[in-house]
XYZ file of C-alpha atoms in Angstrom:
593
model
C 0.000 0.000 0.000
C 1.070 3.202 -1.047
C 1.510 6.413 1.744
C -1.137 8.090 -0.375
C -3.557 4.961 -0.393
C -2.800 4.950 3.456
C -3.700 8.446 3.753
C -6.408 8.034 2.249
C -7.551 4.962 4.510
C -6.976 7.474 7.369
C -9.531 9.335 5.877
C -12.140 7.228 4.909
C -12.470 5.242 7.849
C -14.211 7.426 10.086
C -17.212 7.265 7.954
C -17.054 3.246 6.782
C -17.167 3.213 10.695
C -20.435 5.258 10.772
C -21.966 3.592 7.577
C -20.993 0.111 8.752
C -22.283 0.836 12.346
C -26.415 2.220 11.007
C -26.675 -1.297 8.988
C -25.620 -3.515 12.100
C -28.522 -6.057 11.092
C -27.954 -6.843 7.786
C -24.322 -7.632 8.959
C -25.142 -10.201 10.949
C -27.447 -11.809 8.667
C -24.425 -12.175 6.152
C -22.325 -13.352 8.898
C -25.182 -15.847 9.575
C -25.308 -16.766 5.840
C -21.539 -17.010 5.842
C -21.559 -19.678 8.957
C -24.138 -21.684 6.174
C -20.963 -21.294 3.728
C -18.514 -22.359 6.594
C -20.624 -25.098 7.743
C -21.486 -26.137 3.498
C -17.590 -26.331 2.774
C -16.728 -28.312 6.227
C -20.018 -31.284 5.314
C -17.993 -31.921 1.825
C -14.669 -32.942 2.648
C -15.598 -34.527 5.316
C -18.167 -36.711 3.998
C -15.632 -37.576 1.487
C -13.325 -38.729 3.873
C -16.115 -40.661 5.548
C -17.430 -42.315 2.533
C -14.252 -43.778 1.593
C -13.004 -45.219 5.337
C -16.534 -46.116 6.948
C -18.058 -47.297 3.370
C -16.330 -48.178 0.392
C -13.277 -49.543 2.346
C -15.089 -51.032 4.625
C -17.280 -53.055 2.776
C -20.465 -50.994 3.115
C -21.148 -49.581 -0.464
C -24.484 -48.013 0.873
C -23.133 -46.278 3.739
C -20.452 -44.590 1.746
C -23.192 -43.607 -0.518
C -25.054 -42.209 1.943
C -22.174 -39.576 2.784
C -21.284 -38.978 -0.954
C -24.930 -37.998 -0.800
C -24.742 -35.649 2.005
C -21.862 -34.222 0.114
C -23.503 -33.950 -2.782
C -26.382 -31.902 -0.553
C -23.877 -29.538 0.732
C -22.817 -28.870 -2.320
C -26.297 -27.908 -3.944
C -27.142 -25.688 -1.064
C -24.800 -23.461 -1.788
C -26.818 -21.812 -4.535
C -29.324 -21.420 -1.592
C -26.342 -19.667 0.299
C -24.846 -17.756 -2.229
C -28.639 -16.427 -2.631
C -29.050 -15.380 0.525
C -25.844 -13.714 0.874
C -26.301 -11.679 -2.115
C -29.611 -10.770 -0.882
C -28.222 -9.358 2.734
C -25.321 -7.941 0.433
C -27.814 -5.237 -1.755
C -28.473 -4.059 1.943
C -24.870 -2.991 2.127
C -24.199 -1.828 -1.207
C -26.985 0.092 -2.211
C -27.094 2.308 0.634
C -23.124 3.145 -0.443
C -24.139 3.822 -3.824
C -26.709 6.468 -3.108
C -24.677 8.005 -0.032
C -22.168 8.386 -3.427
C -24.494 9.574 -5.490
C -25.577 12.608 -2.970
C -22.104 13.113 -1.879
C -21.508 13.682 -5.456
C -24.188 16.200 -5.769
C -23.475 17.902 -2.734
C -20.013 18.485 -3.942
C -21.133 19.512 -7.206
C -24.062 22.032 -6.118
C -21.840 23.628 -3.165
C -19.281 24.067 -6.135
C -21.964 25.873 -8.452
C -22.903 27.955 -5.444
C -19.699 29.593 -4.581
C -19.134 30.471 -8.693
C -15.598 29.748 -8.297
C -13.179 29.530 -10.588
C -13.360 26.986 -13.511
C -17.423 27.201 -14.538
C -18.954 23.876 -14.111
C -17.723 21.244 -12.852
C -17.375 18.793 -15.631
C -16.007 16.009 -13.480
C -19.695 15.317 -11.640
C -21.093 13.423 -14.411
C -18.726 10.914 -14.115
C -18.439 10.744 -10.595
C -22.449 10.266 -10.746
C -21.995 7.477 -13.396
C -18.939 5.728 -14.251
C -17.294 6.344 -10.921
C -19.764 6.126 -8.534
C -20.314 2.295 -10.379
C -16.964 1.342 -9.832
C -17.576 2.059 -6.546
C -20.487 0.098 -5.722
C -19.170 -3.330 -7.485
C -15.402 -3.279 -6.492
C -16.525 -2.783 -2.713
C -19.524 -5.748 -3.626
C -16.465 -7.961 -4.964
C -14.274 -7.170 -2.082
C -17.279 -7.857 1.031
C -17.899 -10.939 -1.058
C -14.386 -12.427 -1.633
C -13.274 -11.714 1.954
C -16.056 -12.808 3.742
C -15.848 -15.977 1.738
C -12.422 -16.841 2.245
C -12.853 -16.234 5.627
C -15.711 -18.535 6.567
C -14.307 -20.738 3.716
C -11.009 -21.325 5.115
C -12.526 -21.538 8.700
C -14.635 -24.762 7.663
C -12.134 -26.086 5.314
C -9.215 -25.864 8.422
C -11.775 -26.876 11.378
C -12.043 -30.127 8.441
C -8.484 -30.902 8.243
C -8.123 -30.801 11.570
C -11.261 -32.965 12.343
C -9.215 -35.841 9.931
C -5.942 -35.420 11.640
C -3.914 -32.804 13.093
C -0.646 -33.878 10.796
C -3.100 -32.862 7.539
C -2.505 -29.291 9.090
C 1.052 -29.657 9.654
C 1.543 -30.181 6.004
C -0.820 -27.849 4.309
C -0.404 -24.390 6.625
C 3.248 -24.223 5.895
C 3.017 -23.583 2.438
C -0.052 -21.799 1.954
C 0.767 -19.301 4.631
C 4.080 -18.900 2.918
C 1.988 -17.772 -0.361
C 0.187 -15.772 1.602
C 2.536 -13.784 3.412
C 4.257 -13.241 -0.179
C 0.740 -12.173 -1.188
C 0.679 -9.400 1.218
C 4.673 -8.177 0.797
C 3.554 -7.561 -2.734
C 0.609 -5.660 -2.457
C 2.167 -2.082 -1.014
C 5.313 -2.214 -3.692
C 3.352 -3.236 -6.816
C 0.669 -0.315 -5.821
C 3.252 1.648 -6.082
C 4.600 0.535 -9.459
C 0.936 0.598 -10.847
C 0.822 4.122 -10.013
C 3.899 5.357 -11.457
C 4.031 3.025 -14.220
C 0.025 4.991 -15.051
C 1.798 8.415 -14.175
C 4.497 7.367 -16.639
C 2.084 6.206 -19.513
C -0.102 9.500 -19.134
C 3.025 11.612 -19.240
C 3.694 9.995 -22.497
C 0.481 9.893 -23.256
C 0.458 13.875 -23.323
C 3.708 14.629 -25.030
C 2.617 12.646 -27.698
C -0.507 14.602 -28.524
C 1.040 18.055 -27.534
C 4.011 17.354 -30.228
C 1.450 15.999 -32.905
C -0.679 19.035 -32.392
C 2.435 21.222 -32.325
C 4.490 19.850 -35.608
C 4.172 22.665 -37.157
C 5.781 24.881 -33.792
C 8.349 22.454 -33.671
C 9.875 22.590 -36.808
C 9.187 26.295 -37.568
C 11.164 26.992 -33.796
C 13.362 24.808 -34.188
C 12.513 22.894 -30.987
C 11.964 19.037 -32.538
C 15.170 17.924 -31.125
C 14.426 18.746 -28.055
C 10.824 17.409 -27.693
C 12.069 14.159 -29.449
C 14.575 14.007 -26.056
C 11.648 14.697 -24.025
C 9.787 12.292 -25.522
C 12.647 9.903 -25.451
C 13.128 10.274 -21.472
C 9.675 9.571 -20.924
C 9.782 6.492 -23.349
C 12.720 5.460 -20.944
C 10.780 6.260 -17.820
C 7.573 4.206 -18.589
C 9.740 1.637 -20.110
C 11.563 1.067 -16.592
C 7.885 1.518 -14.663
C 6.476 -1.469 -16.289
C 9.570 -3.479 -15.726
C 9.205 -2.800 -12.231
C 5.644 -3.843 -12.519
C 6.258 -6.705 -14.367
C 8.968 -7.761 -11.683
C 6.404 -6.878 -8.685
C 3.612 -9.123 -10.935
C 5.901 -12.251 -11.256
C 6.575 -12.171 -7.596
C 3.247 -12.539 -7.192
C 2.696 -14.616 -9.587
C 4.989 -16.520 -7.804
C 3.044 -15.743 -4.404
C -0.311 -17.358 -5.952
C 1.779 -20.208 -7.267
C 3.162 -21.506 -3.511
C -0.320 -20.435 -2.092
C -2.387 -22.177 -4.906
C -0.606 -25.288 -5.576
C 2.578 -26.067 -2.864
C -0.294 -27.538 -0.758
C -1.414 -30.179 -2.753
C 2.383 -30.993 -4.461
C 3.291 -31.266 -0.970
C 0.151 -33.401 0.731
C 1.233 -35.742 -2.283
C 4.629 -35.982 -1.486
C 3.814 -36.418 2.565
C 1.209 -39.136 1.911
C 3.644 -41.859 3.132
C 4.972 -39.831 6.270
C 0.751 -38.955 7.146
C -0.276 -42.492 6.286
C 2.748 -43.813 8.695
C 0.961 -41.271 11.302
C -2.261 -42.737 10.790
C -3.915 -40.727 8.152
C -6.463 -43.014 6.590
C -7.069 -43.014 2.806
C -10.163 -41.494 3.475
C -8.520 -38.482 5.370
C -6.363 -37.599 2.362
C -8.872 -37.803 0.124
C -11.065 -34.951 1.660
C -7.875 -33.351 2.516
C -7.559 -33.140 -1.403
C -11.103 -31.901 -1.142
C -10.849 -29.192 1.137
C -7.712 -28.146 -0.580
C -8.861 -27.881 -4.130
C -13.026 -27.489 -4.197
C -12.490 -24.849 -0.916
C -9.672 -23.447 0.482
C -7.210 -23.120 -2.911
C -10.117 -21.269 -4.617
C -11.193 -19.033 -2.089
C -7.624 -17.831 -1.583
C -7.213 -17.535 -5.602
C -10.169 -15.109 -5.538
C -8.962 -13.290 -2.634
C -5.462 -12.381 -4.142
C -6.991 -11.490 -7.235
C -10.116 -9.257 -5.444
C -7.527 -7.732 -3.246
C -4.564 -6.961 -5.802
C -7.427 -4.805 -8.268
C -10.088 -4.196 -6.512
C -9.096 -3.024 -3.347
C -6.894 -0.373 -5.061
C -9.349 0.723 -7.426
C -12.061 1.758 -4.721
C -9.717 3.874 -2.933
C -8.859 5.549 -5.492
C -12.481 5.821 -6.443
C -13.805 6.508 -2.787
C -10.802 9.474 -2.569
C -12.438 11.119 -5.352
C -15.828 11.081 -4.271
C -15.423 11.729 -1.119
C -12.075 13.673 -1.042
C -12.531 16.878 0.188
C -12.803 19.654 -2.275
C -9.655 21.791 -2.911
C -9.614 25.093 -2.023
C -9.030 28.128 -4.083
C -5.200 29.334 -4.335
C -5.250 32.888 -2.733
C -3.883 35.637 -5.343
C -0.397 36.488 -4.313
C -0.388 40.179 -2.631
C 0.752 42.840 -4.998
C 4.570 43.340 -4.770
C 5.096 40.461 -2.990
C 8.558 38.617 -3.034
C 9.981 35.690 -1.642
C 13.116 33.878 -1.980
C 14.063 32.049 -5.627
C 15.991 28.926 -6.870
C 16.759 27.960 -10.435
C 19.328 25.150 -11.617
C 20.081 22.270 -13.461
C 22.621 21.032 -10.692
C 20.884 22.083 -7.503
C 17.458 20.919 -7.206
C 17.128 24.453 -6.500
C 13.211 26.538 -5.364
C 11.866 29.519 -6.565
C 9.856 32.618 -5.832
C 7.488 34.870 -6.671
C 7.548 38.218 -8.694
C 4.147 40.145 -8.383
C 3.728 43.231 -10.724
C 1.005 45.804 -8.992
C -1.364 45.776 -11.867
C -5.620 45.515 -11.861
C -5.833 43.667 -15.233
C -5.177 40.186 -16.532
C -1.438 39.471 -15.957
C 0.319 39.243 -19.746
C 2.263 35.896 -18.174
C 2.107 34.639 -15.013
C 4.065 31.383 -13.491
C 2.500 29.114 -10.533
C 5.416 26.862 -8.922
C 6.427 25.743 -12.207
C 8.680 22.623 -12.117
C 10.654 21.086 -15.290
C 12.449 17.936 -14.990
C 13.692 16.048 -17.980
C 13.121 13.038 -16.043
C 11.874 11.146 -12.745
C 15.301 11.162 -11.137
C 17.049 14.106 -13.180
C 17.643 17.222 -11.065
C 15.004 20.215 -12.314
C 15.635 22.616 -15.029
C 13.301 24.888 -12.892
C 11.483 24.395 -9.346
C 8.976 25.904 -8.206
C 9.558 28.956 -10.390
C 6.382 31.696 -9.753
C 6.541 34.441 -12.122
C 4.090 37.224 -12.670
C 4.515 39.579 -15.924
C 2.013 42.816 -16.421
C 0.777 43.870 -20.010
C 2.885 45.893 -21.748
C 5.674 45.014 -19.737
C 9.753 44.509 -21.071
C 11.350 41.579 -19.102
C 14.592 40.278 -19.890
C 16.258 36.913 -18.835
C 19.363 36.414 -18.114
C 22.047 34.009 -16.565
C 24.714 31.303 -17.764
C 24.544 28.989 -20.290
C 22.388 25.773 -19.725
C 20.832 27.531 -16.809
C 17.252 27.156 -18.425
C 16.475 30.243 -19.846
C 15.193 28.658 -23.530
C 13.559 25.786 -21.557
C 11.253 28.935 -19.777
C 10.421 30.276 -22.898
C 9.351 27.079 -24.343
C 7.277 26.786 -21.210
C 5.529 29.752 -22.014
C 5.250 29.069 -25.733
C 3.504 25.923 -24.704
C 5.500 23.935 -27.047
C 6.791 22.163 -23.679
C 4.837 20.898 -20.114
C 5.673 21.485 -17.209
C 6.357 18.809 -15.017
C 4.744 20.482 -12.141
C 3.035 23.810 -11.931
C 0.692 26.522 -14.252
C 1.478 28.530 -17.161
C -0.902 31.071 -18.072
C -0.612 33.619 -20.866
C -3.325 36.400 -20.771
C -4.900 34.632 -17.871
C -5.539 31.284 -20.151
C -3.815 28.119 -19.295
C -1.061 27.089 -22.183
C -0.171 23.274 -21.542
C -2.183 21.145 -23.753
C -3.963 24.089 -25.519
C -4.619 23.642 -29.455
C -1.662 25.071 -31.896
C -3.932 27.732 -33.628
C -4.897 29.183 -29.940
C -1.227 29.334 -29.067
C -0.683 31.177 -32.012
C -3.036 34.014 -31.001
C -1.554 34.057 -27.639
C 1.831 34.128 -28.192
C 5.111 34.599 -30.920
C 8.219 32.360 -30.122
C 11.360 33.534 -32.332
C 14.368 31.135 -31.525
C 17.800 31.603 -32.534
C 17.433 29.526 -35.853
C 15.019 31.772 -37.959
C 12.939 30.495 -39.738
C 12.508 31.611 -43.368
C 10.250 29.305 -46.147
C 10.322 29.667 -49.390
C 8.063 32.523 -50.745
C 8.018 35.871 -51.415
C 9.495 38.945 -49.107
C 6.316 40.061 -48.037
C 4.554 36.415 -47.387
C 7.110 36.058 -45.010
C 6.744 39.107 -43.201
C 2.806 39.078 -43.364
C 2.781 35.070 -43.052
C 1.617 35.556 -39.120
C -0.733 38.566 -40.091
C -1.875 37.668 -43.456
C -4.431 40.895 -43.286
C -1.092 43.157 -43.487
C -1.423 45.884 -45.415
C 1.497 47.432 -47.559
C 1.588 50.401 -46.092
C 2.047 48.425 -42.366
C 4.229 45.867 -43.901
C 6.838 49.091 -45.266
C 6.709 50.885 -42.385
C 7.703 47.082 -40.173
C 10.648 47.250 -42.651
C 11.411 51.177 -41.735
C 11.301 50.233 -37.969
C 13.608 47.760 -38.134
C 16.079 48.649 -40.767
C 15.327 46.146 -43.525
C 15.417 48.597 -46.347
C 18.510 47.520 -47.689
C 17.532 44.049 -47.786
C 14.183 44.468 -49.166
C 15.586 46.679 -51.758
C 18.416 43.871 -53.093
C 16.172 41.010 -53.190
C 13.639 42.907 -55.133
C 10.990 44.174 -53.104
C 7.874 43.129 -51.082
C 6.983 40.931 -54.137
C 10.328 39.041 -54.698
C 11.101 35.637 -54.450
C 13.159 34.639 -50.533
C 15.921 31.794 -50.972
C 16.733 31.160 -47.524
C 20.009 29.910 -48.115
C 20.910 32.725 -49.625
C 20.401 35.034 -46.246
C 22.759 34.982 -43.608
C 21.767 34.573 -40.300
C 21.408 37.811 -39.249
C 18.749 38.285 -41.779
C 17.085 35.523 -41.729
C 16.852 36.821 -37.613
C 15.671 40.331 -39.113
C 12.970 38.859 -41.077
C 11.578 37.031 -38.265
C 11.622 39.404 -36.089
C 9.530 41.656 -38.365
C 7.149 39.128 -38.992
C 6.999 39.196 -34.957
C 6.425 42.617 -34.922
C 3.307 42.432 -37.590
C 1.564 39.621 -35.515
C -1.352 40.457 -33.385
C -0.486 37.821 -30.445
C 0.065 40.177 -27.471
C 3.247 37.888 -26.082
C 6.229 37.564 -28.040
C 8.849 35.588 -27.199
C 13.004 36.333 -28.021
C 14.901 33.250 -27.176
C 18.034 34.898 -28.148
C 17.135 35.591 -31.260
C 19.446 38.797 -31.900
C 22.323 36.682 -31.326
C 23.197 37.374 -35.583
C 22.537 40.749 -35.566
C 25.322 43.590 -34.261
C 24.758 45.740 -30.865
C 23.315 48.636 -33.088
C 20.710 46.351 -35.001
C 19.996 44.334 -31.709
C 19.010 47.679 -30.013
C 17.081 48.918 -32.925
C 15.131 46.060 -32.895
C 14.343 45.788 -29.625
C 13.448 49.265 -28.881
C 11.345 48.614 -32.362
C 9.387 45.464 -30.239
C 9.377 47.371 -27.074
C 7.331 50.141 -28.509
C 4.688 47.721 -30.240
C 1.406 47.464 -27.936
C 1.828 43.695 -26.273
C 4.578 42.311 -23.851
C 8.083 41.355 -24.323
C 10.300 38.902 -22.684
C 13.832 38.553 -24.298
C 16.382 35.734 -23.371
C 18.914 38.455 -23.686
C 21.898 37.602 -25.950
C 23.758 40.750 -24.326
C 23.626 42.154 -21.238
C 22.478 46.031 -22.800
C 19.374 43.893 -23.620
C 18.708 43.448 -19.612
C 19.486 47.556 -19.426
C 16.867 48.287 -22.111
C 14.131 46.061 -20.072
C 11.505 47.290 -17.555
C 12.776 44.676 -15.223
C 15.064 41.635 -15.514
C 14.836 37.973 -14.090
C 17.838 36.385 -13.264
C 18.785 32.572 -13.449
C 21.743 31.749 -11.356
C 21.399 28.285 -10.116
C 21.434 29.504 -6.356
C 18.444 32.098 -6.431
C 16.413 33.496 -8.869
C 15.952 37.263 -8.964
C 13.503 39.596 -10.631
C 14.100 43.465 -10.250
C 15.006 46.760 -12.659
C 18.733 47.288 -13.656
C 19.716 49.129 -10.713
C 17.926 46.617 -8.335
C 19.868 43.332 -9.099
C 22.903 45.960 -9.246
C 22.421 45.526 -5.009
C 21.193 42.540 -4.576
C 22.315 39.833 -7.047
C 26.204 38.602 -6.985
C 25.932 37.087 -10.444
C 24.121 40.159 -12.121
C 27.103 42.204 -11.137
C 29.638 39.956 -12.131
C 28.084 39.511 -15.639
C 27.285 43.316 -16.093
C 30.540 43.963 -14.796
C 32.067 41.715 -18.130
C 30.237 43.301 -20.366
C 31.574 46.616 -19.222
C 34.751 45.364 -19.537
């Protein structure tokens, strides 16, 4: 069992307490219907045994018909049984299912009430249907196997030991070997089923995020690095379901010394029993016990208790689980203490703007791991950015400043953690709603194969030539325009150099209508002059603008800078991180030099 399964027994048994205690009568008319069961598998074995010794063996054919008979009795009165114990059973489950069903409601209607965020809640028709069913029939399948192998195995033992007292000195070894193994198994192998499902859902969502993103991903560049991501969590669920498949042989191997050790070794003790006065007769309904009783029950159990008993926790936790509440809204101006690092493991803190509206980009504990056990890229990382607003991000190389901005372009999860742009959630949100969100422009430009102007206008297609020469004014492209032969001209991307190829995309930036755009160092190609043209050219378009800066002027030009150091993550303006952040003045103080 798994801490969080045992948390949430802690939970839940206060009221199984109070629902078991109101239905006290129907209780002990199953437990009265299980004695019948006890009782039922006790009368065959034994009158097995007795047939053979006190009939056929001794010469009385009719006598050892007469307890085959009574067997055969017991045996047909347990569809009486089973009747009757399904009948006292609906008085258990039913009442469960409808408490369910109005705790579901309840939860539902109280969530309607207070208006909170996230309209409806979409999750209540399943919790009224599919869940509520699951339920109701794995707690009817557990109630059912457990009381039977208890009563079961009571008769079946009380009939060994009625035959002979060595019978038991044979048989418990081995199955309560199986069954210890049995229970060892059942808290590691929870465990394994849940990361091995946390595994194949993380894969699960990478896959569809990168098929509905191809066209991101190869425009920005990025494929190689979701194929990695993808490839780490191909590695991850690969090495969850060999742990599960270990944890499933072992008990595999539990059900295996539990199921059928007992009856390899009654056959190999039959001449040490019958030298200790077992009679033929004795084995035989020791055989009987064994495999129409006490092997089956204990097959069923194992089974019932390995599925079933994890399933309705999980279930019951998410019925009855207490509803979350809301996440307060971090005071304005608020700061706290930041980590960032691929090497540390490191935390991170907050950075509230004092702004009214809709924050442009905003960060909740945002964790990135490129793994289960690699160290994060970020932890924990809260980061609030206002409309309008010019951040810069800075720090050393491989310190995670691209893998933020491919948080925020959506074109990567987070492990952990929120990313909203313009107060909408990004992670797992459709390619053509990205695109109206946000711009990403990587290092690599990307330039296709068209004319001048279908590559400026190709993210604002409504462009109009007068906006499309003044975008070239703003940003120097004049001179470029002018030698490849206008608006109108055919583009050869080879035939640009990086630095315009950077130009072009940047303009094409410039013309979009998404209010976020995105510079993962992508003036590194152009010269200090061109950079800062084209920056201040960004700055003054209406929207926000966070740069990965390439230079450290870039983090001067900015309304405020965050800075990735491994140790602590700071946000402030220029003169800020001057007096509080080590590694801003050591890199300002290079590029001075």
């Amino acid at each position: 069992m798994t801490s969080a399964e045992a948390g949430t027994l802690r939970r839940l048994a206060p009221p199984a307490r109070r629902f078991l205690a109101h239905r006290k009568g129907v209780l002990v008319r199953l437990a009265l219907w299980s004695l019948a069961e006890s009782g039922q598998a006790f009368l065959v074995g034994h009158a097995v045994a007795r047939s053979v010794d006190e009939g056929f063996l001794a010469g009385d054919p009719r006598r050892g018909l007469l307890w085959l008979g009574i067997a055969l009795v017991a045996v047909l009165s347990g569809a009486r049984v089973v009747r009757g114990v399904f009948a006292q059973l609906a008085g258990v489950t039913e009442p469960l299912r409808d408490g369910l069903v109005r705790r579901a409601v309840d939860r539902s209607m109280a969530r309607a009430a207070r208006g909170g965020p996230g309209g409806t809640d979409r999750a209540a028709v399943s919790r009224l249907t599919n869940q509520v069913e699951i339920a109701r029939d794995s707690f009817a399948g557990l109630v059912l196997t457990l009381r039977s192998f208890v009563f079961t195995a009571a008769g079946a033992l009380l009939g060994l030991l009625s035959l002979h007292p060595a019978l038991l000195v044979v048989v418990l070894p081995p199955l309560a070997a199986g069954l210890a193994l049995f229970l060892v198994t059942l808290r590691p192998m929870a465990a394994a089923q849940r990361r091995a499902l946390a595994a194949d859902e993380a894969l699960g969502d990478h896959a569809a995020r990168a098929r509905a993103a191809l066209r991101d991903l190869a425009a920005c560049g990025t494929g190689p690095g979701a194929e990695r991501s993808g490839a780490d969590l191909v590695a991850d669920a690969a090495a969850a379901a060999r742990t599960l498949a270990g944890w499933a042989a072992v008990r595999t191997a539990a059900l295996g010394v539990a199921g059928h050790l007992p009856v390899l070794a009654l056959l190999v003790a039959v001449e040490w029993l019958r030298g200790h006065g077992v009679s033929v007769g004795a084995l035989l309904g020791a055989f009987t016990y064994l495999v129409q009783s006490l092997l089956p029950a204990l097959h069923t159990l194992m089974t019932a208790l390995g599925a079933a008993g994890s399933r309705l926790l999980v279930v019951l936790d998410r019925i009855l689980g207490a509803e979350p509440e809301p996440e307060p809204e971090p005071e304005p101006g608020s700061r706290s203490g930041s980590r960032s690092s691929i090497a540390s493991a490191p935390r991170a803190a907050a950075f509230a703007v004092d702004t009214a509206a809709v924050p442009a980009l905003e960060l909740r504990a945002v964790t990135l791991s490129y793994g289960v056990r690699a160290e994060p890229v970020l932890d924990a990382l809260d980061l609030c950015v206002a409309p309008g607003e010019h951040l810069a991000v800075v720090g050393p190389s491989g310190i995670g400043k691209s893998t933020l901005t491919r948080l925020v372009a959506g074109t990567l999860a987070p492990s952990r953690g929120e990313v909203r742009v313009a107060g909408r959630p990004v992670t797992g949100r459709p390619a053509a709603e990205l695109a109206a969100l946000r711009v990403l422009v990587p290092q690599d430009a990307y330039v296709f194969s068209g004319t001048v102007g279908d590559n400026l206008a190709y993210l604002r297609t409504d462009a109009s030539r007068a906006e499309l020469d003044a975008a070239v004014g703003a940003f120097g492209l004049g001179p470029l325009v002018e030698r490849l032969g206008g608006l109108d001209a055919t583009v050869r991307p080879a035939e640009l150099s990086p630095g315009e190829r950077q130009l072009v995309a940047l303009v094409r930036a410039y013309l979009s209508p998404a209010p976020l755009l995105l510079l993962d160092e992508a003036t590194c190609h152009l010269d200090p002059a061109s950079e800062a043209r084209a920056e201040e050219a960004l700055a003054g378009r209406a929207g926000t603008l966070v740069v990965v800066a390439h230079r450290l002027s870039s983090a001067v030009r900015a309304d405020r800078t965050l800075v990735l150091d491994g140790v602590r993550a700071q946000c402030g303006t220029h003169a800020e991180l001057l007096g509080r952040s080590p590694l801003y003045r050591d890199l300002t103080g290079h590029w001075n030099s």
